[in-house]
Coordinates of C-alpha atoms and ligand atoms in Angstrom, one line a residue:
M863 CA 0.0 0.0 0.0
A864 CA 3.0 2.3 0.3
G865 CA 2.4 5.7 -1.3
D866 CA -1.2 4.9 -2.1
F867 CA -3.4 7.9 -2.8
V868 CA -7.0 8.2 -1.7
D869 CA -9.3 11.3 -1.9
V870 CA -10.3 11.0 1.8
L871 CA -8.3 9.2 4.4
I872 CA -10.0 8.6 7.7
V873 CA -8.1 7.8 10.9
G874 CA -10.0 5.5 13.2
A875 CA -12.7 2.9 12.7
G876 CA -14.8 3.6 15.7
L877 CA -18.3 5.0 15.7
S878 CA -17.2 8.3 14.1
G879 CA -15.0 6.8 11.4
I880 CA -17.5 4.2 10.3
G881 CA -20.2 6.8 10.2
A882 CA -18.1 9.3 8.3
A883 CA -17.1 6.7 5.7
A884 CA -20.8 5.7 5.2
H885 CA -21.8 9.4 4.8
L886 CA -19.0 9.9 2.2
Q887 CA -20.1 6.8 0.2
R888 CA -23.6 8.1 0.1
L889 CA -23.0 11.8 -0.5
C890 CA -19.7 11.8 -2.4
P891 CA -19.8 8.5 -4.2
E892 CA -17.0 9.5 -6.6
R893 CA -14.5 10.1 -3.9
S894 CA -12.2 7.2 -2.9
V895 CA -12.0 6.6 0.8
A896 CA -9.8 4.5 3.1
I897 CA -9.7 4.1 6.9
L898 CA -6.6 3.5 8.9
E899 CA -7.3 1.8 12.2
A900 CA -4.6 1.1 14.8
R901 CA -6.3 -1.9 16.4
E902 CA -7.1 -5.3 14.9
T903 CA -10.9 -4.7 15.0
L904 CA -13.5 -1.9 14.5
G905 CA -15.8 -0.3 17.0
G906 CA -13.2 1.7 19.1
T907 CA -14.7 2.4 22.5
W908 CA -17.4 -0.2 22.2
D909 CA -14.8 -3.0 21.6
L910 CA -12.2 -1.7 24.0
F911 CA -14.3 -1.5 27.1
R912 CA -15.2 -4.9 28.5
Y913 CA -16.0 -4.2 32.2
P914 CA -19.2 -5.7 33.6
G915 CA -22.3 -3.9 32.6
V916 CA -20.6 -1.6 30.1
R917 CA -23.4 0.3 28.3
S918 CA -24.4 3.6 26.8
D919 CA -25.7 6.3 29.0
S920 CA -27.3 8.1 26.1
D921 CA -30.3 6.7 24.3
M922 CA -29.5 4.7 21.2
H923 CA -31.8 6.7 19.0
T924 CA -29.3 9.6 19.3
L925 CA -26.2 7.5 19.8
G926 CA -27.1 5.5 16.7
Y927 CA -26.6 7.0 13.3
S928 CA -29.2 9.2 11.6
F929 CA -29.1 6.8 8.6
R930 CA -29.4 3.5 10.4
P931 CA -32.4 2.9 12.7
W932 CA -31.9 1.4 16.2
T933 CA -34.5 -1.3 16.2
E934 CA -34.1 -2.9 19.6
A935 CA -36.7 -2.4 22.3
R936 CA -34.1 -1.0 24.8
S937 CA -33.0 2.5 24.2
I938 CA -30.1 2.2 26.7
A939 CA -28.0 -0.6 25.3
D940 CA -25.1 -2.8 26.5
G941 CA -21.6 -2.4 25.0
R942 CA -21.9 -5.7 23.0
S943 CA -25.1 -4.6 21.3
I944 CA -23.6 -1.3 20.4
L945 CA -20.6 -3.1 18.9
E946 CA -22.9 -5.4 16.9
Y947 CA -24.7 -2.4 15.6
L948 CA -21.4 -0.8 14.5
Q949 CA -20.3 -4.1 12.9
A950 CA -23.6 -4.5 11.1
T951 CA -23.5 -0.9 9.8
A952 CA -19.9 -1.4 8.5
R953 CA -20.9 -4.6 6.8
E954 CA -24.1 -3.3 5.2
T955 CA -22.6 -0.1 3.9
G956 CA -19.4 -1.9 2.7
V957 CA -17.3 0.4 5.0
D958 CA -15.7 -2.7 6.5
R959 CA -13.9 -3.3 3.2
L960 CA -12.2 0.2 3.4
I961 CA -10.5 -0.5 6.7
H962 CA -6.8 -1.2 6.9
Y963 CA -6.4 -2.7 10.4
R964 CA -3.2 -2.6 12.5
H965 CA -2.2 0.7 11.0
R966 CA -1.4 3.3 13.7
V967 CA -1.1 6.8 12.1
R968 CA 1.9 8.6 13.5
S969 CA 2.2 11.7 11.4
A970 CA 0.6 13.8 8.7
S971 CA 2.2 16.6 6.8
W972 CA 0.5 18.9 4.4
S973 CA 2.1 20.3 1.3
S974 CA 0.3 23.3 -0.3
D975 CA 2.3 22.8 -3.6
A976 CA 1.0 19.3 -4.0
A977 CA -2.3 20.0 -2.2
R978 CA -1.9 16.7 -0.4
W979 CA -1.4 15.2 3.0
T980 CA 1.4 12.7 3.4
V981 CA 0.3 10.4 6.2
E982 CA 2.7 7.9 7.8
A983 CA 1.3 4.9 9.6
E984 CA 3.1 2.2 11.6
R985 CA 2.1 -1.5 11.2
E986 CA 2.2 -3.9 14.1
S987 CA 5.5 -5.2 12.9
G988 CA 7.0 -1.7 13.2
E989 CA 7.1 -1.2 9.4
R990 CA 6.2 2.3 8.3
V991 CA 3.8 2.8 5.4
V992 CA 3.0 6.1 3.7
F993 CA -0.4 7.1 2.3
E994 CA -1.3 10.3 0.5
C995 CA -4.7 11.9 0.5
A996 CA -6.4 15.1 -0.6
F997 CA -8.5 15.4 2.6
L998 CA -7.6 14.0 6.1
L999 CA -10.5 13.3 8.5
V1000 CA -9.4 12.3 12.0
C1001 CA -12.0 10.2 13.9
S1002 CA -9.7 9.0 16.7
G1003 CA -11.9 9.6 19.6
Y1004 CA -10.7 11.6 22.6
Y1005 CA -8.7 9.4 25.0
D1006 CA -5.6 7.4 25.2
Y1007 CA -6.2 3.7 24.4
A1008 CA -3.0 2.6 26.1
E1009 CA -3.9 3.6 29.6
G1010 CA -6.6 5.2 31.7
Y1011 CA -6.1 7.9 34.3
T1012 CA -5.2 6.7 37.8
P1013 CA -4.1 9.3 40.4
G1014 CA -1.1 8.4 42.5
F1015 CA -2.7 6.8 45.6
P1016 CA -0.5 6.7 48.7
G1017 CA 0.5 3.2 49.8
L1018 CA -0.8 1.5 46.7
E1019 CA 2.3 -0.7 46.5
R1020 CA 1.4 -2.2 49.9
Y1021 CA -2.0 -3.4 48.9
C1022 CA -2.2 -7.2 48.5
G1023 CA -5.5 -7.4 46.6
R1024 CA -6.1 -6.8 42.9
V1025 CA -6.4 -3.3 41.5
V1026 CA -7.9 -2.8 38.0
H1027 CA -8.8 0.1 35.8
P1028 CA -12.0 -0.4 33.9
Q1029 CA -10.2 0.3 30.6
H1030 CA -8.2 -2.8 31.3
W1031 CA -10.8 -5.2 32.5
T1032 CA -10.2 -8.8 31.6
D1033 CA -12.4 -11.9 31.7
D1034 CA -10.3 -13.5 34.5
I1035 CA -11.3 -10.8 37.1
D1036 CA -13.6 -12.6 39.5
H1037 CA -15.7 -10.4 41.8
A1038 CA -18.2 -13.0 42.9
G1039 CA -18.4 -13.2 46.7
K1040 CA -15.7 -10.5 47.1
R1041 CA -15.6 -7.2 48.8
V1042 CA -15.2 -4.7 46.0
V1043 CA -14.4 -1.0 46.3
V1044 CA -15.1 1.1 43.2
I1045 CA -13.2 4.4 43.3
G1046 CA -15.0 7.1 41.3
S1047 CA -18.3 8.8 40.9
G1048 CA -18.6 9.2 37.1
A1049 CA -20.5 7.3 34.4
T1050 CA -18.2 4.3 34.7
A1051 CA -18.5 4.0 38.5
V1052 CA -22.3 4.2 38.4
T1053 CA -22.5 1.6 35.7
L1054 CA -20.1 -0.8 37.5
V1055 CA -21.5 -0.6 41.0
P1056 CA -25.0 -2.2 40.4
E1057 CA -23.6 -4.7 38.0
L1058 CA -20.9 -5.9 40.4
A1059 CA -23.3 -5.9 43.3
R1060 CA -25.3 -8.7 41.7
T1061 CA -22.7 -11.3 42.7
A1062 CA -20.1 -9.5 44.9
A1063 CA -20.3 -9.9 48.7
Q1064 CA -20.4 -6.0 49.0
V1065 CA -19.7 -3.2 46.7
T1066 CA -18.7 0.3 48.0
M1067 CA -18.6 3.3 45.7
L1068 CA -15.9 5.5 47.2
Q1069 CA -16.1 9.0 45.9
R1070 CA -14.2 12.2 46.8
S1071 CA -17.2 14.2 45.6
P1072 CA -20.6 13.3 44.2
S1073 CA -22.1 13.6 40.7
Y1074 CA -25.7 14.3 39.7
V1075 CA -27.4 11.0 39.0
L1076 CA -30.7 10.7 37.1
S1077 CA -32.7 7.5 36.5
L1078 CA -33.9 6.9 32.9
P1079 CA -36.1 4.1 31.6
T1080 CA -34.2 1.4 29.7
V1081 CA -37.2 1.0 27.3
D1082 CA -38.6 4.3 25.9
P1083 CA -42.4 3.6 25.7
I1084 CA -42.9 6.2 23.0
A1085 CA -40.1 4.7 20.9
R1086 CA -41.5 1.2 21.4
W1087 CA -45.0 2.3 20.4
L1088 CA -43.7 4.0 17.3
Q1089 CA -41.6 1.0 16.4
R1090 CA -44.7 -1.1 16.5
F1091 CA -47.0 1.1 14.6
A1092 CA -44.9 3.4 12.4
G1093 CA -42.0 1.1 11.4
H1094 CA -38.4 1.2 12.4
R1095 CA -37.2 4.0 10.1
A1096 CA -40.0 6.5 11.1
A1097 CA -39.8 5.5 14.8
H1098 CA -36.0 6.1 14.8
A1099 CA -36.3 9.5 13.2
V1100 CA -39.2 10.7 15.4
T1101 CA -37.6 9.3 18.6
R1102 CA -34.2 10.9 17.7
W1103 CA -35.8 14.3 17.3
K1104 CA -37.8 13.9 20.5
N1105 CA -34.7 13.0 22.4
V1106 CA -32.6 15.8 20.8
L1107 CA -35.2 18.3 22.0
I1108 CA -35.4 16.8 25.5
S1109 CA -31.6 16.8 25.9
V1110 CA -31.2 20.4 24.5
G1111 CA -34.0 21.5 26.7
L1112 CA -32.6 19.8 29.8
F1113 CA -29.2 21.2 29.2
K1114 CA -30.6 24.8 28.7
L1115 CA -32.7 24.5 31.8
C1116 CA -29.7 23.4 33.9
R1117 CA -27.6 26.3 32.6
R1118 CA -30.4 28.9 32.9
R1119 CA -32.1 27.9 36.1
P1120 CA -29.4 25.9 38.0
D1121 CA -31.1 26.2 41.4
F1122 CA -34.4 24.8 40.1
A1123 CA -32.6 22.0 38.1
K1124 CA -30.5 21.1 41.2
A1125 CA -33.5 21.0 43.5
T1126 CA -35.5 18.8 41.0
L1127 CA -32.6 16.3 40.4
L1128 CA -32.0 16.0 44.2
K1129 CA -35.8 15.5 44.8
L1130 CA -35.8 12.6 42.3
V1131 CA -32.8 11.0 44.1
R1132 CA -34.6 11.4 47.4
Q1133 CA -37.7 9.7 45.9
Q1134 CA -35.4 6.8 44.9
L1135 CA -33.5 6.4 48.2
G1136 CA -36.1 7.4 50.8
P1137 CA -36.0 10.2 53.5
A1138 CA -33.5 8.4 55.7
Y1139 CA -30.7 8.4 53.1
D1140 CA -28.0 11.1 53.4
V1141 CA -28.5 12.6 49.9
E1142 CA -26.8 15.8 51.0
T1143 CA -23.5 14.0 51.5
H1144 CA -23.5 11.4 48.8
F1145 CA -25.6 12.8 45.9
T1146 CA -25.2 16.6 46.1
P1147 CA -22.4 17.9 44.0
S1148 CA -20.6 21.2 44.7
Y1149 CA -21.2 22.3 41.1
N1150 CA -24.4 23.1 39.2
P1151 CA -26.1 20.5 37.0
W1152 CA -24.4 20.0 33.6
E1153 CA -21.2 21.8 34.6
Q1154 CA -19.9 18.3 34.4
R1155 CA -21.5 15.3 32.6
L1156 CA -24.8 14.2 34.2
C1157 CA -24.8 10.5 35.1
F1158 CA -27.7 8.5 33.9
V1159 CA -28.7 5.1 35.4
P1160 CA -31.1 2.9 33.6
D1161 CA -34.3 2.1 35.6
G1162 CA -32.6 3.4 38.7
D1163 CA -30.3 0.3 39.0
L1164 CA -27.8 2.1 41.1
F1165 CA -30.4 3.3 43.6
K1166 CA -32.0 -0.3 43.7
A1167 CA -28.6 -1.7 44.5
I1168 CA -28.1 0.8 47.3
R1169 CA -31.7 0.2 48.7
S1170 CA -31.0 -3.6 48.7
G1171 CA -27.9 -3.0 50.9
R1172 CA -25.7 -4.8 48.4
A1173 CA -24.0 -1.5 47.4
S1174 CA -23.2 1.6 49.4
V1175 CA -21.7 5.0 48.8
V1176 CA -18.9 6.5 50.9
T1177 CA -17.9 10.1 50.3
D1178 CA -14.4 10.6 51.7
T1179 CA -10.8 11.0 50.7
I1180 CA -8.2 8.1 50.5
E1181 CA -5.5 8.6 53.1
S1182 CA -3.6 5.5 52.2
F1183 CA -4.0 2.0 50.8
T1184 CA -3.2 -0.7 53.5
E1185 CA -2.4 -4.4 52.9
T1186 CA -6.1 -5.3 53.0
G1187 CA -8.0 -2.2 51.8
L1188 CA -8.1 1.5 52.2
R1189 CA -7.8 3.9 55.1
L1190 CA -9.8 7.1 54.7
A1191 CA -9.3 10.7 55.9
S1192 CA -12.2 10.3 58.3
G1193 CA -10.4 7.4 60.0
A1194 CA -12.7 4.8 58.5
V1195 CA -11.2 1.7 57.0
L1196 CA -12.7 0.0 53.9
P1197 CA -11.6 -3.7 53.6
A1198 CA -11.3 -4.7 49.9
D1199 CA -10.5 -7.9 48.0
L1200 CA -10.7 -6.0 44.7
V1201 CA -10.3 -2.3 43.9
V1202 CA -11.6 -0.8 40.7
T1203 CA -10.2 2.6 39.8
A1204 CA -13.0 4.2 37.8
T1205 CA -11.0 7.4 38.0
G1206 CA -11.3 8.4 34.4
L1207 CA -9.6 8.6 31.0
K1208 CA -6.4 10.3 29.8
L1209 CA -7.4 12.7 27.1
K1210 CA -5.6 12.3 23.7
L1211 CA -6.7 14.4 20.8
V1212 CA -6.2 14.0 17.1
G1213 CA -5.0 10.4 17.6
G1214 CA -1.7 11.7 19.0
L1215 CA -0.6 12.6 15.4
E1216 CA 2.4 14.8 14.8
M1217 CA 1.1 17.3 12.3
S1218 CA 2.7 19.9 10.1
V1219 CA 1.6 22.3 7.4
D1220 CA 4.2 23.2 4.8
G1221 CA 7.0 22.1 7.2
R1222 CA 5.6 24.0 10.2
K1223 CA 4.8 21.8 13.1
L1224 CA 1.3 22.1 14.7
A1225 CA 0.5 21.4 18.3
P1226 CA -3.1 20.6 19.2
A1227 CA -3.1 23.5 21.7
E1228 CA -2.5 26.1 19.0
L1229 CA -5.4 24.9 16.9
V1230 CA -8.4 27.2 16.7
N1231 CA -11.7 25.6 16.1
Y1232 CA -13.8 26.4 13.0
K1233 CA -17.5 25.4 13.3
G1234 CA -16.5 22.5 15.6
V1235 CA -15.1 20.5 12.7
L1236 CA -12.0 22.2 11.1
F1237 CA -9.2 24.4 12.4
A1238 CA -7.9 27.7 11.4
G1239 CA -4.9 27.6 9.0
V1240 CA -5.0 23.8 8.6
P1241 CA -6.0 23.0 5.0
N1242 CA -8.2 20.0 3.9
F1243 CA -8.4 18.7 7.5
A1244 CA -11.2 17.9 9.8
S1245 CA -11.6 16.1 13.0
V1246 CA -14.7 14.6 14.6
F1247 CA -15.3 15.4 18.3
G1248 CA -18.8 14.6 19.5
Y1249 CA -20.9 16.4 22.1
T1250 CA -20.1 16.2 25.8
N1251 CA -23.6 17.3 26.7
A1252 CA -25.6 15.1 24.3
S1253 CA -24.9 11.9 22.3
W1254 CA -21.6 11.9 20.5
T1255 CA -23.1 10.8 17.2
L1256 CA -25.4 13.8 16.8
K1257 CA -22.3 15.9 16.3
A1258 CA -20.3 13.2 14.5
D1259 CA -23.1 12.9 11.9
L1260 CA -23.2 16.7 11.4
A1261 CA -19.4 17.0 11.1
A1262 CA -19.2 14.2 8.5
T1263 CA -22.0 15.5 6.4
F1264 CA -20.4 19.0 6.6
V1265 CA -17.2 17.5 5.2
C1266 CA -19.2 16.0 2.4
R1267 CA -20.8 19.4 1.6
L1268 CA -17.3 20.9 1.6
L1269 CA -15.9 18.3 -0.8
N1270 CA -18.9 18.6 -3.1
H1271 CA -18.5 22.4 -3.2
M1272 CA -14.8 21.9 -4.0
K1273 CA -15.7 19.6 -6.8
Q1274 CA -18.2 22.0 -8.3
T1275 CA -15.8 24.9 -8.1
G1276 CA -12.6 23.0 -9.0
A1277 CA -10.9 24.0 -5.8
R1278 CA -8.2 21.7 -4.4
Q1279 CA -7.7 23.3 -1.1
C1280 CA -10.0 24.7 1.6
V1281 CA -8.7 26.4 4.7
P1282 CA -10.5 28.6 7.3
R1283 CA -8.6 31.8 8.1
V1284 CA -9.0 34.1 11.1
D1285 CA -9.1 37.7 10.0
D1286 CA -9.4 39.3 13.4
A1287 CA -6.0 38.8 14.9
D1288 CA -7.2 40.3 18.1
M1289 CA -10.0 37.8 18.7
A1290 CA -9.8 36.5 22.3
L1291 CA -9.3 32.7 22.6
Q1292 CA -10.9 30.5 25.2
P1293 CA -10.6 26.9 26.3
W1294 CA -12.2 24.4 24.0
V1295 CA -14.6 23.1 26.6
D1296 CA -16.2 24.8 29.6
F1297 CA -16.7 21.6 31.5
S1298 CA -15.1 21.4 34.9
S1299 CA -14.7 17.6 34.6
G1300 CA -11.3 16.4 35.8
Y1301 CA -10.3 14.8 32.5
F1302 CA -10.8 18.0 30.6
Q1303 CA -9.2 20.2 33.3
R1304 CA -6.1 17.9 33.5
A1305 CA -5.5 18.3 29.8
I1306 CA -6.7 21.9 29.3
D1307 CA -3.2 23.1 28.2
Q1308 CA -3.1 20.6 25.4
L1309 CA -6.6 21.2 24.0
P1310 CA -7.4 23.3 20.9
K1311 CA -9.0 26.7 21.5
Q1312 CA -12.2 28.3 20.5
G1313 CA -12.9 32.0 19.6
T1314 CA -15.5 34.3 21.1
K1315 CA -17.7 34.6 18.0
K1316 CA -19.0 32.6 15.1
P1317 CA -17.7 30.5 13.4
W1318 CA -14.8 30.1 15.9
K1319 CA -17.0 29.6 18.9
L1320 CA -18.3 26.1 19.7
N1321 CA -22.1 25.8 19.9
H1322 CA -22.4 22.7 22.2
N1323 CA -25.9 22.6 20.8
Y1324 CA -27.3 20.3 18.1
L1325 CA -29.9 22.7 16.8
A1326 CA -27.4 25.5 16.4
D1327 CA -24.9 23.2 14.7
L1328 CA -27.6 21.8 12.5
V1329 CA -28.3 25.3 11.2
T1330 CA -24.6 26.0 10.7
L1331 CA -23.3 22.7 9.3
R1332 CA -26.3 21.4 7.4
F1333 CA -27.9 24.6 6.1
G1334 CA -25.3 27.3 6.4
A1335 CA -23.2 28.5 3.4
V1336 CA -20.1 26.5 2.8
D1337 CA -18.4 29.4 1.1
D1338 CA -18.9 31.8 4.1
G1339 CA -16.1 34.2 3.4
V1340 CA -14.0 32.7 6.2
M1341 CA -13.3 29.4 4.5
R1342 CA -10.8 30.1 1.6
F1343 CA -10.9 27.9 -1.4
S1344 CA -8.0 27.8 -3.9
Ligands
LIG2300 C1 -17.2 3.6 28.6 C2 -17.7 4.7 27.7 C3 -19.0 4.9 27.5 C4 -19.5 5.9 26.7 N1 -20.8 6.1 26.6 C5 -21.3 7.1 25.8 C6 -22.6 7.3 25.6 O1 -23.5 6.7 26.2 N2 -23.0 8.3 24.8 C7 -22.1 9.1 24.1 O2 -22.5 10.0 23.4 N3 -20.8 8.9 24.3 C8 -20.4 7.9 25.1 N4 -19.0 7.7 25.2 C9 -18.1 8.5 24.4 C10 -17.7 7.6 23.2 O3 -16.4 7.5 23.1 C11 -18.4 8.0 21.9 O4 -19.8 7.8 22.0 C12 -18.0 7.2 20.7 O5 -17.8 5.9 20.9 C13 -16.7 7.8 20.1 O6 -16.5 7.2 18.9 P1 -15.2 7.6 18.0 O7 -15.2 6.7 16.8 O8 -15.1 9.1 17.8 O9 -14.0 7.3 19.0 P2 -13.5 5.8 19.5 O10 -14.7 5.0 19.8 O11 -12.6 6.1 20.6 O12 -12.8 5.2 18.3 C14 -11.6 5.8 17.8 C15 -10.9 4.8 16.9 O13 -9.7 5.4 16.4 C16 -8.6 4.6 16.5 N5 -7.4 5.4 16.6 C17 -7.1 6.3 17.5 N6 -5.9 6.9 17.2 C18 -5.5 6.3 16.1 C19 -4.3 6.5 15.3 N7 -3.3 7.3 15.6 N8 -4.1 5.7 14.2 C20 -5.1 4.8 13.8 N9 -6.2 4.6 14.5 C21 -6.4 5.4 15.7 C22 -8.8 3.8 17.8 O14 -8.1 2.6 17.8 C23 -10.4 3.6 17.7 O15 -10.7 2.4 17.0 C24 -18.5 6.7 26.0 C25 -17.2 6.5 26.2 C26 -16.7 5.5 27.0 C27 -15.2 5.4 27.2

């Protein structure tokens, strides 16, 4: 394959890369497309994570693609079903035949003279292979596959039990009949706790600070009714819109009326756990709703596990690991046979690629967002980064179809290069995300920036992005074609 040329080269065969290739095939059928994937299989996140109970916390009508209905009764799905959905999508659209597995992309350099990217990938054997493309579309997700984030816990080396990060869960980890401590309070922790509690002797969720947790029905009765009477395609489209409007509305409500949103979320938790439970300590975060990702639990499974006594929540700080468990700042001791560090991910953007434009190296932190898809001064390049406040796929679908519109415009006008340019050199730049979540804050210095006005400011809103990316002019005066 050395030196092969394709019109569009996609990095990553996860949900975003498969979706982007399918959109390209549909909307730009004359363009050749290839996908380079570092792993030996497709699916990304939904293949990598194997911990018990791994599932979506968004509904599958918005986490699924716009073009392929989610037909199952459950709208919150387990990881395996999501992987099967991605595999079936790749198979049915023929995208599976475009994937070159075991190709880790290392670098990409753009030449304005040739109007091409030269992309270097490494095979498993260590052999380097070069591809060339007219447009580079990075769909590499947002975190490091090699390792998750684990803070330095004092005394960890002393502990004699097993410690596992959910990103590295393997089948031989046996939790049945064991005392398990899950460290963390995010989406992964709230997923793991009720699942482990089914067979463990006791599960403790140990958190330094709480998250907002909201129960959602696994089966959406409206979607179910529509599936039965309107058929899968119509049911998917209507349910997707319903859920988009609900999620946009909920996010706006949380941001505009935080006190009301907070009171409502805590009232719902109290209804689940009863008046005797200390909701103030264990389920009342110090921040306002949606300043960090809201945690959803299907059919209140976490609350059921707590009510049954099989799981409990401890809000405290780890002073030190001991040989047999953990000692906490309050003086309490938690015995543990197994410790699961659901302490988060390490952010890694743009697949860790070394990038250059006409010989000038680019660092992710100096990139300035354009419409949430491209970057100022980087020609024929886009990267897909989904929503943090709604389903990832809503943005991934919009980003991919915007790239298709861009490519079609270039075809019509004979342009070979497109590049967004910032005219206002004095425009203030801001962090890329305004989430206070740990994994963003830890990596804030490495993240691209956004501007303070359109089209440099991120919308974080599907409806606003729909207007910009689906219906807005491609030739908007900011994007330069040549
Ligand atoms: C446990 C978990 C649960 C989640 N649940 C939800 C949810 O319910 N709803 C939601 O909206 N989001 C959720 N997310 C976010 C989730 O990552 C996205 O929904 C979605 O799967 C991202 O797809 P992606 O293709 O962009 O990235 P990924 O799934 O991360 O796939 C990226 C692919 O790119 C490949 N790759 C990376 N770098 C390179 C390189 N240099 N060269 C070649 N290949 C490369 C990787 O091997 C991988 O296959 C969850 C994330 C996790 C970790």
